[in-house]
Structure formats: structure tokens, C-alpha cells
Amino acid sequence: MMLFVAIFAQFAVGGLTLVGLRRRPALAAALGVVVLACSAVLVAARGIGGAETSSYSVRWLPILGFNLNVQLDGFAVVMALLVSVLGAAVLVYSLAYFEHDGTYARFVGLFMAFAGSMFGLVLAEDLFTMFVFWELTSVWSFLLIGLNDKSTSARQAAVRALLTTGAGGLCLLAGVGILQVQYGTTSFSELLTAGPSGNFAHAAAILLLLGAFTKSAQFPFHFWLPGAMAAPTPVSAYLHSATMVKAGIVLLARTSPIFADVGVWRWWVVVAGVVTMVLGGWRALREVDAKLVLAYSTVSQLGLLTVLFGVGNRYATYAGVAHIVAHAIFKVGLFLGVGVIDHEIGTRDVSKIGAARRAMPTTTLAMVLSLLSMAGIIPLLGFATKEKALVALLDLERDAVGVVALAGVVVGSVLSVAYSIRLLRAVLRSDVAPERSQVAAHSSVDADHHSSVAVRIALSGPVVVAAAVSLAAGLTAATVGSWLVAPSKSLDVNAVSKLALWPGINDALITSAIVIAVGAVIGWRAPLSQSATSAATGERVFDGLYDTTMRLAKRITAVTQSGSLPIYVGVTLLVAAGALVAGLVIDAPRLTGGVSWGSPLEALVSIVAMVLAIGVAVARPRFAGALFLGGVGYAIAVLFAMRGAPDLATTQLLVETLTIVVFLLALRSMTQKTGTHVGWTPRVLRLGIAVGVGIVVPLFLLAARASRIRPSPAQDYFARSLDEAGGRNVVNVILVDFRGFDTMGEIVVLAVAALGVVNLVRRAAR
Amino acid sequence: MKIRSSAIISELVDRWLTKVATLIAVYVTFRGHNAPGGGFAGGLLLGAAFVLQFLAGDEPSIRRRPIRNPEMLLGVGLLAAFGTTLAPLIAGGSPLESYIWKLDVPVIGEVKFVSSTLFDLGVFAVVVAVVLMILRALGTDGAGVSAHRGRAASRDQGGAPR
């Protein structure tokens, strides 16, 4: 239960910030740090060392079998700790990074809401729970990317990210639905027991993969992630490198054991992962903006993680878990470091950031360590985990998938060493002629801002800590590795392995040495100031699709919504009559029987109604037509009254009266007479439709009346009315109780129609 | 436009009709549970009274009175209906479940109150609001038909609803 409290508390801080603490964002952020720290402690206390997995459940929609289930198994502990600890670190950083204005309050609120969602996502025990939090993270991500809502490009990037991850979310939902229907559960452990196979399992697997790939920016959906860098640095560091983009990986990690035997799974995962890794690495090597370099490197690293979790090998799962941790730590450090440089010298251009070296030696050193970890250089944590990944892939069977995975990861690793080294060179470059004027201007403006020690510590603190953790964990790789065994085992019971600082000379180490050597040469020789490449192909394809959809929607609307009232009425009537005719023809029901004749007076009233109805059709002045129409209504009200339905009669009478008045009011602004010719269709056809509908509808009513095989539900209502609903007037009880939902819908329609009238008239008046 | 007889009628209408009509409409709404009536009928009745007032009086009277802000009434009505629908969920029941309270009031005797009456009051409010909104939109020359004002005004003398 405490886990739900933790999730709820994070949401609550988010909500509180957006509503109550708008003017005190710093206080809200401090509160957020405390809540996140408490969550981390809670997770550590409950999750580490316990023999059995604790799990909790909250009933949500028991009627539909939907509950929120969370569990705290090993993997969940690792992920939840990453989410909460990194969240707290980034929040501390953000205190110094942002101006404390309304935007910052919004950031803190959304950030905490996101943290709560992500926390729930990694703890999810079944796919349904995961889906709920999954969608929430997409929404917060959208809002956070578009945090600077005055920037068009930020808004566009936010929409791209939302539509891409949202489409993936829908695929995930479809997959969850298939599994729920087919196996009656979406729980990971129960699905593993069920062992899905066959066509439905294939479909579900592909849908889940689409969800995971869109979320984790796998090829061909990788394009939204670099675009998301329009967000402020803390957002990029937290959402788009350390946590949210790992959601897809978490999904893969959870479902890989279930679908490992489904044929398409491994191929898809490996091919997508490898392509993404190489593509991301290549783009990272060419980008000029340091933040984009990091974004593409994230894409590339996510590709590696996808491969590791997808191949379904016991070493690979362990390597994947270890690399998630390593990547989150060094990537957060790097993003925040670039943010510090950007904050201090006002540029992220890789050919210029070397200027920051002198001003910020500590931060620069920390970034160097993180970069070395990313490149996988001994003795940092990145070395141990990358090493383990190679061991796992070398251990694979040498079938086609295994070879593709191995070759792809080796090429990808060369590229990741290369872009790490390129960035390293950029950071360390001393021959940069810093644009003195710019730097000076920048620092003089923020002079007191910079002199504050607290700000400096808050900004560079997380960067330094991240680097220190990378180094310390690398030096004590064996210990850290032993902590990661339980988490891997919770994903795959067969998972085994260990980390080591110095694994000894083996195939993996030799491969790794070659990779580093080749990558270092490439990275050192790669130019820093490449002319910027045009927008990514994926982005262009997405925009093309988007524009085409919009155009298509407009054209369909233009065709179906012509704006002609006669056409709308004609089509509606034809379709309705067609359906009735189909029913009459197919079932060929009896038409007689079940009708009780009343007094001769009824016949008289009916004839009056008919005459009036003909009057509506033939009267040329609109005014007369409206009156005739009202007359028909009154006649019907009289019929109701004769048949003993006072409620209906009263209501009908009142409605008709009001309708006539409304008609007449509206008629004031129309031509007095109906048009002599209506353009859309000849008179004969209109007459045909009218007569046809007039014949078909009564026939159908007769048939419906004659084919009754059960007593009317009214009998039941009569019996229950007084006891259950406390009313003697069954008509009213039906309206407000038995069929209250219908009434609910009706008054909503009524309200919407009234608003529509008001706005239409207002528009016409302009 | 002012005719003497019309002025007398409008004065009477102004003074009495809406008050009496409101009473009757509320009565009709409340009795609906056991006898013909209910929220729809009650709302329409009051709406009809407003229409009469509108037709008898000067055009702006619908703006001054009786309810300045029908949109608000619309929202209140919808909220009342939604609230009655959802409230049983909080108590662990199913949506729209009816609760019946019986009170012994001195002199009057036993008074029974069914929770769905609130729902009916919501319907009542929505119907009244809709009538008022449509009247205001279509019936006021300023807002509604200014584009055709010239023609409409000239016709008002003749066949218009006065």
C-alpha cells in the first residue's frame, strides 16, 4: 500500500504545484525532492533484501476486471530507484537552472506528475497497469517538451512526440486487449505461465513491439527523440534519456521472456535495435549541437538495450539491466553538464564548448569521466557493462539473428566510442577562441547570479555526483554487479552473470579493445564543425504523413458535409428507410395483429393530422408551414391524451408551442416563401423519398407491433416502480431512474443544441 | 410599436405571470414522481411562461429578467443531473441508484424524498435554460438578426409574432 502512497504523493506534489504553489515554485521543488527521496528510501527498505516480492493491488473497475497492480521485484526496485533518485537530482539542478517564474512552477508540477507516472510504470505488475501509466508519461512528456509554449518548433516537436508515442500507446492497448481476451490476464507472471503461441500471440507481440519501439525511439520511430530536445535541459536529461524512453525497454524486458518463443519477436527486436544503434551513432557523430549529439547517442544506446533484452539470452538480460543503470547515470551527468555549459557560456556548439574548460574545471572533469563511461573505457561502469554486453552477444548461437546482433552491436559500439571521443575532444579543446564579448556580456548580466555558491553547487553538483558514481561503481564493479543479479533474475529466472573491473583476457576484451581503438581514431578525426544536415528523414516522413492526413480529412469533410440541409435530411431519411426495408424484406414479418383500435374519434383526429401534414408540404409561405407543423404536433398530443398518456400529451403540447414560437422567431430572418426550385435534385425524387419513407415507417411499426414475442418491459417497470424508485408515475420513474442514463444523454444533447443555436446565430450576426 | 392593450398585458404578465408560472412549474416537477408531470414538463411550462412574457413585453425584457445568465443555469442543471448519477458510486452503489428518505414532519405528516428528484430538478433547469438561451439568441434583434434587421423589422409590423 505504501507504494501507492508514494505514487500518489508524487502526483499530489505535482497537482499542488500547478494549483496552489504557482508563486512559490522553489518551495514546491523542495517538497518534490523530499517526496522523491522518501520514495527512494521506501523502495530500498521494502525491496532490497526481502526474500519474497511484495505486491499490492488497488481495485479500480472491478466490474470490468481492471485493477491497478504493482509489485516490487528486483527489476522494479532498480528502475524505481533510478526514477526517484535521478528525479531528485534533476530537481535540485533545476532549482538553479530555471528562473523562478510561472514556467518553472509549471515545470515542477509536470515534472512531479511525470515522476509519479514513471514510478507507477516501472512498478506495474501487469500490462494494463503499465499501459495506464504509460499513457500518462506520454501526456506529461508532450507538455514538458512544449514547456516553452511560445516557440513554434517546440510545439511542433511536442506534437510529433505525442502523436508518435500516442500511436504506439494505441498499439500497446490493442495488444493488451488481445492478451486479456485470449488469456484472461495481462499479468506478466501469469502470461509467462500461459505461454502464448499462435496467431493471436503473434498479433499481440507485434503490437507490443510497436508500442515499445515508438516509446523508446527505435527505428523507424527514432525521429521524435532528437526533436524532443526542444525541451529545457532538465527535461531532456530526465525524461528523454534516463527514464521515459526506457519505458519501452522496460516493456521489452518484462515481455521478452513471454514472447521469446514467438517467431517474429527476436528478428524484429534485433533488427530494429541494430539499425537504431548504428543510425543513432552515425547521426551523433555528425551533429554540431552537443545536446543533439547526446540525443542521438541516447537513440543509439536504446538500440543496444533493445537488442540485449530482445535476444533472450541469460547473459544478455543481465547485461541489459546493468547497462540501463550505467547509461542512466552517465547520460544524466552528460546532459546536465551540457546544460551547465549552455547556462554559463551560452552555447552548445561542439566547436565552442571547449571555452568552458577554464571557467569550470570540475564540471569539465566530471563530464570527461561520464564521456569515458559512455565510450566504455576502463575503469568506469560503462566499461564493465559494455563488456558484459559483448560477452552475452558472443555467447549467442551463431544463427542468422545472433550474427546480425553481434555484428550490429560491434559496429554500433565503434560509433558510440567515436561520438564519445569526438565530444571529449570538443570539451577538452583548448584552442577555442572564446567569443570574449559574448561570454563577458553573459557573465556580467548574470554577475550576482554566478557569484552565488549555492547556484554553482546545485548546477554542477549532480554532474559531479553522476561522474563520481560512474567511477566508483566501475572500480567496485564486482560488488555492484552482485546487486544486479536479483533484478535480472526477477526478469528471467535463468539470468546469471557478474560484472568485473578486469575480466581477464578473453574474446570480449579483445573485441572491445579493437572497438575502442577504431572508434577513437574515427572520433578524433571527425570534424567538429560539420555543416548541419537537413532535417532527419523520419521527421520529414512524419510531417508528410501528418499533412496528407489533414488534407484528406479536409477533403472528406468537404464531400460529406456539404452544408445543404435538404441533402442531410434526404440522406438521413434514405439510410433509415433503407435499414427498415432491409429488415422487412429479410425477416418478412407479419404485419397484422397487435394493434388495438380505439374510438372513432381517434380516426378523426388522425385524419386531421394527415391533412395538416399535407398542408406543411404544400404551403408556400414558411409562416403557414410552421403553423401547419404545429397543428400536426397538437393533433398527435390529442392522440396521446386519448390513449391515456397524460405525461406524453402534456410534454408534446408544450414542446409544440415552444417550437412554433422558435420557428417564427427564426423565420423573421428568412425569406418569406419557400424557394420555388431546390437545386440539388428534381422534385420527383424528393417526392419519391417523402412518400417512400411515409410508407415504409408505418409498415415497420405495424410489423414491430405484430412481432412482439415477450411482454413489454413496461410490465416489469410497473411492478418495480414504487418499491425500488419510490414513485407511482412509471413514465417519470423510467425517465429519472430506470432509464436515467438515456435522459442524461438527452439533456446533454439538448444543452449542446442550445449552445449550437446560440453560436450559430452569433456567427450569422457578424 | 407600443400599443395600449399590449402595454396592459405586458404589465400584468410582468407582475404576475412569471411568479405564478414558476410556482406551478416547480409543483409539476415535484409531483412528477407520482402523477403526470416531471422535470421536462415543468421546465417546458416555465419556458412557455417566459415565451409569453417575451411575446407580450418589450424585446429586452428577456435580457433583464428573469434569469440573467441562462448558461449558468444550464451548467447547474447538468451538474445536478451528473451529480445524482455519480453520487451513488461514492456510497458504493451503482450509478443512478435511487435512495429514498422518509421524514416525519409535524403537521404535514410523512414526507418522502427520493434522490432522483434531484435528477429531475437538473432536467428542469436544463430545459428552462435551453428555452431561455434560444429565445435570447433568436428573439433579440441586436444579437440575432441584425444582418437582416431592415427586412425583418419591416415584416414585424405585419405577420410577425406579436
Short mmCIF file of N, CA, C and O in Angstrom, two decimals, chain A residues 360-417:
data_model
loop_
_atom_site.label_atom_id
_atom_site.label_comp_id
_atom_site.label_asym_id
_atom_site.label_seq_id
_atom_site.Cartn_x
_atom_site.Cartn_y
_atom_site.Cartn_z
N MET A 360 35.24 26.25 -15.69
CA MET A 360 34.61 25.21 -14.87
C MET A 360 35.39 23.91 -14.92
O MET A 360 34.98 22.95 -15.55
N PRO A 361 36.54 23.91 -14.29
CA PRO A 361 37.38 22.70 -14.38
C PRO A 361 36.70 21.47 -13.78
O PRO A 361 36.80 20.38 -14.34
N THR A 362 35.99 21.65 -12.68
CA THR A 362 35.38 20.49 -12.01
C THR A 362 34.32 19.85 -12.90
O THR A 362 34.30 18.64 -13.12
N THR A 363 33.42 20.71 -13.41
CA THR A 363 32.37 20.20 -14.26
C THR A 363 32.95 19.52 -15.48
O THR A 363 32.51 18.45 -15.90
N THR A 364 33.99 20.15 -16.06
CA THR A 364 34.60 19.56 -17.25
C THR A 364 35.19 18.19 -16.93
O THR A 364 34.99 17.23 -17.68
N LEU A 365 35.86 18.09 -15.81
CA LEU A 365 36.44 16.79 -15.42
C LEU A 365 35.35 15.75 -15.26
O LEU A 365 35.47 14.61 -15.74
N ALA A 366 34.25 16.16 -14.61
CA ALA A 366 33.15 15.23 -14.41
C ALA A 366 32.59 14.77 -15.74
O ALA A 366 32.29 13.58 -15.95
N MET A 367 32.47 15.71 -16.68
CA MET A 367 31.93 15.34 -17.98
C MET A 367 32.87 14.39 -18.71
O MET A 367 32.44 13.46 -19.40
N VAL A 368 34.17 14.62 -18.55
CA VAL A 368 35.13 13.72 -19.18
C VAL A 368 34.93 12.30 -18.66
O VAL A 368 34.90 11.33 -19.43
N LEU A 369 34.77 12.17 -17.33
CA LEU A 369 34.57 10.84 -16.76
C LEU A 369 33.31 10.20 -17.33
O LEU A 369 33.31 9.03 -17.74
N SER A 370 32.21 10.97 -17.40
CA SER A 370 30.97 10.42 -17.93
C SER A 370 31.13 10.02 -19.39
O SER A 370 30.61 8.99 -19.83
N LEU A 371 31.87 10.84 -20.14
CA LEU A 371 32.09 10.51 -21.55
C LEU A 371 32.88 9.22 -21.68
O LEU A 371 32.59 8.39 -22.54
N LEU A 372 33.88 9.05 -20.82
CA LEU A 372 34.68 7.82 -20.87
C LEU A 372 33.81 6.63 -20.52
O LEU A 372 33.95 5.54 -21.10
N SER A 373 32.87 6.84 -19.58
CA SER A 373 31.96 5.75 -19.24
C SER A 373 31.10 5.41 -20.44
O SER A 373 30.85 4.25 -20.75
N MET A 374 30.64 6.44 -21.17
CA MET A 374 29.82 6.20 -22.34
C MET A 374 30.62 5.47 -23.42
O MET A 374 30.10 4.59 -24.11
N ALA A 375 31.90 5.83 -23.54
CA ALA A 375 32.73 5.16 -24.54
C ALA A 375 33.08 3.74 -24.11
O ALA A 375 33.50 2.93 -24.93
N GLY A 376 32.89 3.44 -22.85
CA GLY A 376 33.19 2.10 -22.36
C GLY A 376 34.67 1.89 -22.10
O GLY A 376 35.27 0.91 -22.52
N ILE A 377 35.30 2.85 -21.42
CA ILE A 377 36.73 2.77 -21.14
C ILE A 377 36.93 2.33 -19.69
O ILE A 377 36.23 2.83 -18.79
N ILE A 378 37.83 1.42 -19.47
CA ILE A 378 38.17 1.02 -18.11
C ILE A 378 38.73 2.23 -17.37
O ILE A 378 39.39 3.04 -17.99
N PRO A 379 38.47 2.49 -16.11
CA PRO A 379 37.78 1.66 -15.12
C PRO A 379 36.36 2.13 -14.81
O PRO A 379 35.96 2.01 -13.67
N LEU A 380 35.63 2.68 -15.79
CA LEU A 380 34.31 3.22 -15.46
C LEU A 380 33.24 2.16 -15.63
O LEU A 380 33.45 1.13 -16.26
N LEU A 381 32.06 2.47 -15.07
CA LEU A 381 30.99 1.48 -15.06
C LEU A 381 30.59 1.09 -16.48
O LEU A 381 30.30 -0.07 -16.77
N GLY A 382 30.64 2.07 -17.40
CA GLY A 382 30.29 1.80 -18.78
C GLY A 382 31.14 0.70 -19.38
O GLY A 382 30.69 -0.08 -20.22
N PHE A 383 32.38 0.62 -18.96
CA PHE A 383 33.27 -0.43 -19.47
C PHE A 383 32.75 -1.81 -19.06
O PHE A 383 32.60 -2.71 -19.89
N ALA A 384 32.46 -1.95 -17.78
CA ALA A 384 32.03 -3.25 -17.29
C ALA A 384 30.74 -3.71 -17.97
O ALA A 384 30.61 -4.88 -18.36
N THR A 385 29.79 -2.77 -18.15
CA THR A 385 28.50 -3.20 -18.71
C THR A 385 28.61 -3.47 -20.20
O THR A 385 28.06 -4.44 -20.71
N LYS A 386 29.35 -2.62 -20.91
CA LYS A 386 29.53 -2.85 -22.35
C LYS A 386 30.25 -4.17 -22.58
O LYS A 386 29.92 -4.92 -23.50
N GLU A 387 31.21 -4.42 -21.72
CA GLU A 387 31.96 -5.68 -21.78
C GLU A 387 31.01 -6.87 -21.65
O GLU A 387 31.07 -7.85 -22.38
N LYS A 388 30.11 -6.73 -20.68
CA LYS A 388 29.16 -7.80 -20.42
C LYS A 388 28.23 -7.99 -21.61
O LYS A 388 27.89 -9.11 -21.99
N ALA A 389 27.86 -6.90 -22.26
CA ALA A 389 27.01 -6.99 -23.44
C ALA A 389 27.72 -7.78 -24.53
O ALA A 389 27.13 -8.66 -25.18
N LEU A 390 29.00 -7.50 -24.71
CA LEU A 390 29.75 -8.22 -25.75
C LEU A 390 29.85 -9.70 -25.40
O LEU A 390 29.70 -10.57 -26.27
N VAL A 391 30.12 -9.98 -24.13
CA VAL A 391 30.20 -11.38 -23.70
C VAL A 391 28.89 -12.10 -24.04
O VAL A 391 28.88 -13.20 -24.62
N ALA A 392 27.76 -11.43 -23.71
CA ALA A 392 26.47 -12.05 -23.95
C ALA A 392 26.25 -12.30 -25.43
O ALA A 392 25.77 -13.37 -25.83
N LEU A 393 26.63 -11.34 -26.26
CA LEU A 393 26.36 -11.49 -27.69
C LEU A 393 27.32 -12.50 -28.32
O LEU A 393 26.94 -13.23 -29.24
N LEU A 394 28.55 -12.57 -27.81
CA LEU A 394 29.49 -13.58 -28.32
C LEU A 394 29.02 -14.97 -27.94
O LEU A 394 29.33 -15.95 -28.62
N ASP A 395 28.25 -15.05 -26.85
CA ASP A 395 27.78 -16.32 -26.36
C ASP A 395 26.57 -16.83 -27.15
O ASP A 395 26.20 -17.98 -27.05
N LEU A 396 25.98 -15.95 -27.95
CA LEU A 396 24.78 -16.35 -28.71
C LEU A 396 25.11 -17.46 -29.69
O LEU A 396 26.24 -17.60 -30.13
N GLU A 397 24.05 -18.21 -29.99
CA GLU A 397 24.22 -19.17 -31.08
C GLU A 397 24.58 -18.41 -32.33
O GLU A 397 24.11 -17.30 -32.55
N ARG A 398 25.36 -19.02 -33.18
CA ARG A 398 25.74 -18.32 -34.41
C ARG A 398 24.70 -18.56 -35.50
O ARG A 398 25.04 -18.94 -36.61
N ASP A 399 23.44 -18.35 -35.16
CA ASP A 399 22.45 -18.39 -36.24
C ASP A 399 22.34 -16.98 -36.80
O ASP A 399 23.05 -16.07 -36.38
N ALA A 400 21.46 -16.83 -37.79
CA ALA A 400 21.41 -15.56 -38.51
C ALA A 400 21.16 -14.40 -37.55
O ALA A 400 21.85 -13.38 -37.61
N VAL A 401 20.20 -14.56 -36.65
CA VAL A 401 19.87 -13.47 -35.74
C VAL A 401 21.07 -13.13 -34.88
O VAL A 401 21.41 -11.95 -34.67
N GLY A 402 21.73 -14.14 -34.36
CA GLY A 402 22.87 -13.93 -33.48
C GLY A 402 23.98 -13.17 -34.18
O GLY A 402 24.58 -12.25 -33.61
N VAL A 403 24.23 -13.54 -35.44
CA VAL A 403 25.30 -12.87 -36.17
C VAL A 403 24.95 -11.41 -36.42
O VAL A 403 25.77 -10.52 -36.22
N VAL A 404 23.70 -11.19 -36.84
CA VAL A 404 23.27 -9.81 -37.08
C VAL A 404 23.42 -8.99 -35.80
O VAL A 404 23.96 -7.87 -35.80
N ALA A 405 22.96 -9.55 -34.69
CA ALA A 405 23.03 -8.84 -33.42
C ALA A 405 24.47 -8.50 -33.07
O ALA A 405 24.80 -7.36 -32.73
N LEU A 406 25.34 -9.49 -33.19
CA LEU A 406 26.73 -9.28 -32.80
C LEU A 406 27.40 -8.24 -33.71
O LEU A 406 27.99 -7.26 -33.23
N ALA A 407 27.23 -8.45 -35.02
CA ALA A 407 27.88 -7.52 -35.96
C ALA A 407 27.35 -6.12 -35.76
O ALA A 407 28.12 -5.15 -35.70
N GLY A 408 26.04 -6.01 -35.61
CA GLY A 408 25.44 -4.69 -35.46
C GLY A 408 25.93 -4.00 -34.21
O GLY A 408 26.27 -2.81 -34.23
N VAL A 409 26.00 -4.74 -33.12
CA VAL A 409 26.41 -4.11 -31.87
C VAL A 409 27.88 -3.71 -31.93
O VAL A 409 28.26 -2.66 -31.40
N VAL A 410 28.70 -4.51 -32.61
CA VAL A 410 30.11 -4.13 -32.72
C VAL A 410 30.24 -2.83 -33.50
O VAL A 410 30.91 -1.88 -33.07
N VAL A 411 29.54 -2.77 -34.65
CA VAL A 411 29.60 -1.53 -35.44
C VAL A 411 29.06 -0.36 -34.62
O VAL A 411 29.65 0.72 -34.56
N GLY A 412 27.93 -0.60 -33.96
CA GLY A 412 27.33 0.44 -33.14
C GLY A 412 28.27 0.89 -32.04
O GLY A 412 28.35 2.08 -31.73
N SER A 413 28.98 -0.05 -31.45
CA SER A 413 29.90 0.30 -30.36
C SER A 413 31.04 1.15 -30.89
O SER A 413 31.48 2.11 -30.23
N VAL A 414 31.53 0.80 -32.07
CA VAL A 414 32.59 1.62 -32.66
C VAL A 414 32.09 3.06 -32.77
O VAL A 414 32.77 4.01 -32.40
N LEU A 415 30.86 3.19 -33.27
CA LEU A 415 30.32 4.53 -33.43
C LEU A 415 30.14 5.22 -32.08
O LEU A 415 30.39 6.42 -31.95
N SER A 416 29.71 4.46 -31.06
CA SER A 416 29.50 5.16 -29.78
C SER A 416 30.83 5.57 -29.18
O SER A 416 30.91 6.64 -28.55
N VAL A 417 31.87 4.77 -29.35
CA VAL A 417 33.18 5.23 -28.91
C VAL A 417 33.55 6.49 -29.68
O VAL A 417 34.01 7.49 -29.11
#
